[in-house]
Amino acid sequence: MTPSAASPGRVGAPISWDALRGAAGEAAARAYAPYSGLQVGAAGVCEDGQVVTGCNVENASFGLTLCAECGLVSALVAGGHSHLVALSVLAGDGRALPPCGRCRQILMEHAGPELLLDAGEGRAPQRLGDLLPGAFDSSELAKVAARKSVARRRAVPAGTVRSSARGRR
Ligand code: THU
């Protein structure tokens, strides 16, 4: 979905939860959820002040269903926006929904632990880091790469030409 010009999140401005809820409600109304009947809309404000939205898109082969947050993250990346600061996920009836586990992990990559999640009117927003403590992130992959390069350096002493390389000369 396209970013909205009616941004409730100008850079540095306080988060307008009402505006985010309005955008999430509009997205929920467009959701494609004929199987579960649970329409979900997500609206988030990015660091650059833009608002991105998404809705769930179900599929007859249930496992292929796309969550509203996935659509939102896709719009975020495709639109070239910076990471998310605040997010509201609402059901079609307007109640705030907690993102599923998979979406928490996806959101972590594009927002980080300080992302504020709407917990519903009159309730304090929650930090993503509190909903997904000890998250797996790219630092684990960097450790593998570092270990591999150390192992490679140990296996091949400097100046050594591998026999396979010699054979190719
Ligand atoms: N759903 C979302 O869109 N986001 C979530 O975080 C949880 C679940 C959708 C997927 C499916 O279409 C419906 O809610 C019922 O699981």
Coordinates of C-alpha atoms and ligand atoms in Angstrom, one line a residue:
M1 CA 0.0 0.0 0.0
T2 CA 1.2 3.5 -0.7
P3 CA 2.4 5.9 1.9
S4 CA -0.1 8.5 3.0
A5 CA 0.6 12.2 2.6
A6 CA -1.7 12.9 5.6
S7 CA 1.2 12.0 7.8
P8 CA 0.4 11.8 11.5
G9 CA 4.1 11.5 12.1
R10 CA 6.0 14.5 10.8
V11 CA 9.7 14.0 11.6
G12 CA 10.2 14.6 15.3
A13 CA 6.5 15.2 15.9
P14 CA 4.7 13.3 18.7
I15 CA 3.0 10.2 17.5
S16 CA -0.7 10.7 16.7
W17 CA -2.2 7.3 17.7
D18 CA -5.6 8.5 16.6
A19 CA -4.4 9.1 13.1
L20 CA -2.5 5.8 13.0
R21 CA -5.6 4.0 14.2
G22 CA -7.7 5.7 11.5
A23 CA -5.2 4.5 8.8
A24 CA -5.1 1.0 10.3
G25 CA -9.0 0.9 10.3
E26 CA -9.1 1.9 6.7
A27 CA -6.6 -0.8 5.7
A28 CA -8.6 -3.4 7.8
A29 CA -11.7 -2.5 5.8
R30 CA -9.8 -3.4 2.6
A31 CA -8.4 -6.7 4.0
Y32 CA -9.0 -10.0 2.1
A33 CA -10.0 -12.4 4.8
P34 CA -12.8 -14.6 3.5
Y35 CA -11.6 -17.7 5.4
S36 CA -11.0 -16.5 8.9
G37 CA -13.3 -13.5 8.8
L38 CA -10.7 -11.6 10.8
Q39 CA -9.9 -8.4 8.9
V40 CA -6.6 -6.9 10.0
G41 CA -5.1 -3.5 9.2
A42 CA -1.7 -2.2 10.2
A43 CA -0.5 1.4 10.0
G44 CA 3.0 2.5 11.0
V45 CA 4.8 5.8 11.0
C46 CA 8.4 5.8 9.7
E47 CA 11.4 7.8 10.9
D48 CA 10.9 10.1 7.9
G49 CA 7.3 10.9 9.0
Q50 CA 5.6 8.8 6.3
V51 CA 2.8 6.5 7.1
V52 CA 2.7 3.0 5.6
T53 CA -0.2 0.6 5.8
G54 CA -0.9 -3.1 5.1
C55 CA -3.8 -5.5 5.4
N56 CA -4.0 -9.3 5.6
V57 CA -4.5 -11.2 2.4
E58 CA -5.7 -14.8 2.9
N59 CA -5.4 -17.7 0.5
A60 CA -7.4 -20.9 -0.1
S61 CA -4.2 -22.8 0.8
F62 CA -4.3 -21.3 4.3
G63 CA -0.5 -21.4 5.0
L64 CA 0.2 -18.8 2.3
T65 CA -1.8 -16.1 4.1
L66 CA 0.0 -12.8 4.3
C67 CA -0.4 -10.9 7.6
A68 CA -1.2 -7.2 7.6
E69 CA 2.3 -6.4 9.1
C70 CA 4.0 -8.3 6.2
G71 CA 2.2 -6.1 3.7
L72 CA 3.2 -3.0 5.7
V73 CA 6.8 -4.0 5.8
S74 CA 6.8 -4.7 2.0
A75 CA 5.4 -1.2 1.4
L76 CA 8.0 0.3 3.8
V77 CA 10.9 -1.3 1.9
A78 CA 9.4 -0.8 -1.6
G79 CA 8.8 2.8 -0.8
G80 CA 12.4 3.4 0.3
H81 CA 11.3 4.5 3.7
S82 CA 13.4 4.5 6.9
H83 CA 12.6 2.3 9.8
L84 CA 9.3 2.2 11.7
V85 CA 8.8 4.2 14.9
A86 CA 5.2 3.4 15.9
L87 CA 2.7 0.9 14.7
S88 CA -1.0 0.2 15.2
V89 CA -2.5 -3.2 14.3
L90 CA -6.3 -3.3 14.4
A91 CA -9.0 -5.8 13.8
G92 CA -11.9 -4.8 11.6
D93 CA -14.0 -4.0 14.8
G94 CA -11.3 -1.6 15.9
R95 CA -9.7 -3.5 18.7
A96 CA -5.9 -3.5 18.9
L97 CA -4.2 -6.8 18.0
P98 CA -0.9 -8.1 19.1
P99 CA 1.3 -9.0 16.1
C100 CA 1.9 -12.8 15.8
G101 CA 5.3 -14.2 16.5
R102 CA 6.5 -14.3 12.9
C103 CA 5.5 -10.6 12.4
R104 CA 7.3 -9.6 15.6
Q105 CA 10.5 -11.0 14.1
I106 CA 9.9 -9.3 10.8
L107 CA 9.1 -6.0 12.5
M108 CA 12.3 -6.3 14.6
E109 CA 14.4 -6.3 11.5
H110 CA 12.8 -3.1 10.2
A111 CA 12.1 -1.2 13.4
G112 CA 14.2 -2.5 16.2
P113 CA 13.3 -3.0 19.9
E114 CA 12.2 0.6 20.4
L115 CA 9.2 0.3 18.0
L116 CA 6.1 1.4 19.9
L117 CA 3.0 -0.8 19.4
D118 CA -0.5 0.3 20.0
A119 CA -2.0 -1.6 22.9
G120 CA -5.4 0.0 22.5
E121 CA -7.1 3.2 23.5
G122 CA -6.2 4.3 27.1
R123 CA -3.4 1.8 27.4
A124 CA 0.3 2.6 27.2
P125 CA 2.0 1.5 24.0
Q126 CA 4.3 -1.5 24.3
R127 CA 7.9 -1.8 23.1
L128 CA 8.6 -4.4 20.5
G129 CA 11.7 -5.4 22.6
D130 CA 9.4 -6.3 25.5
L131 CA 7.2 -8.5 23.2
L132 CA 10.2 -10.3 21.6
P133 CA 13.0 -10.4 24.1
G134 CA 16.3 -12.0 23.0
A135 CA 15.4 -11.7 19.3
F136 CA 17.5 -13.5 16.7
D137 CA 19.2 -10.9 14.5
S138 CA 21.8 -10.4 11.8
S139 CA 24.6 -10.2 14.4
E140 CA 24.4 -14.0 14.7
L141 CA 25.1 -14.3 10.9
A142 CA 28.0 -11.9 11.2
K143 CA 29.5 -14.2 13.9
V144 CA 29.4 -17.2 11.5
A145 CA 31.0 -15.2 8.7
A146 CA 33.8 -14.0 11.1
R147 CA 34.4 -17.6 12.3
K148 CA 34.6 -18.9 8.7
S149 CA 37.1 -16.3 7.7
V150 CA 39.3 -17.1 10.8
A151 CA 39.0 -20.9 9.9
R152 CA 40.0 -20.1 6.3
R153 CA 43.0 -18.1 7.4
R154 CA 44.2 -20.9 9.7
A155 CA 43.8 -23.6 7.1
V156 CA 45.8 -21.7 4.4
P157 CA 49.1 -20.3 5.7
A158 CA 50.0 -17.0 4.0
G159 CA 51.8 -17.4 0.7
T160 CA 50.7 -21.0 0.3
V161 CA 49.3 -21.8 -3.2
R162 CA 46.7 -24.5 -3.0
S163 CA 47.4 -27.6 -5.1
S164 CA 44.1 -27.2 -7.0
A165 CA 45.1 -23.6 -7.8
R166 CA 48.5 -24.7 -9.0
G167 CA 47.0 -27.3 -11.3
R168 CA 45.0 -24.6 -13.0
R169 CA 48.0 -22.5 -13.9
Ligands
THU1 N1 -3.1 -11.9 11.1 C1 -2.5 -10.7 10.8 O1 -2.7 -10.1 9.8 N2 -1.5 -10.3 11.6 C2 -1.1 -10.9 12.8 O2 -0.2 -10.5 13.4 C3 -1.9 -12.1 13.3 C4 -2.8 -12.7 12.3 C5 -4.2 -12.4 10.2 C6 -3.7 -13.6 9.4 C7 -5.1 -14.2 9.1 O3 -5.6 -13.7 7.9 C8 -6.0 -13.8 10.2 O4 -5.3 -12.7 10.9 C9 -6.3 -14.9 11.2 O5 -5.2 -15.5 11.7

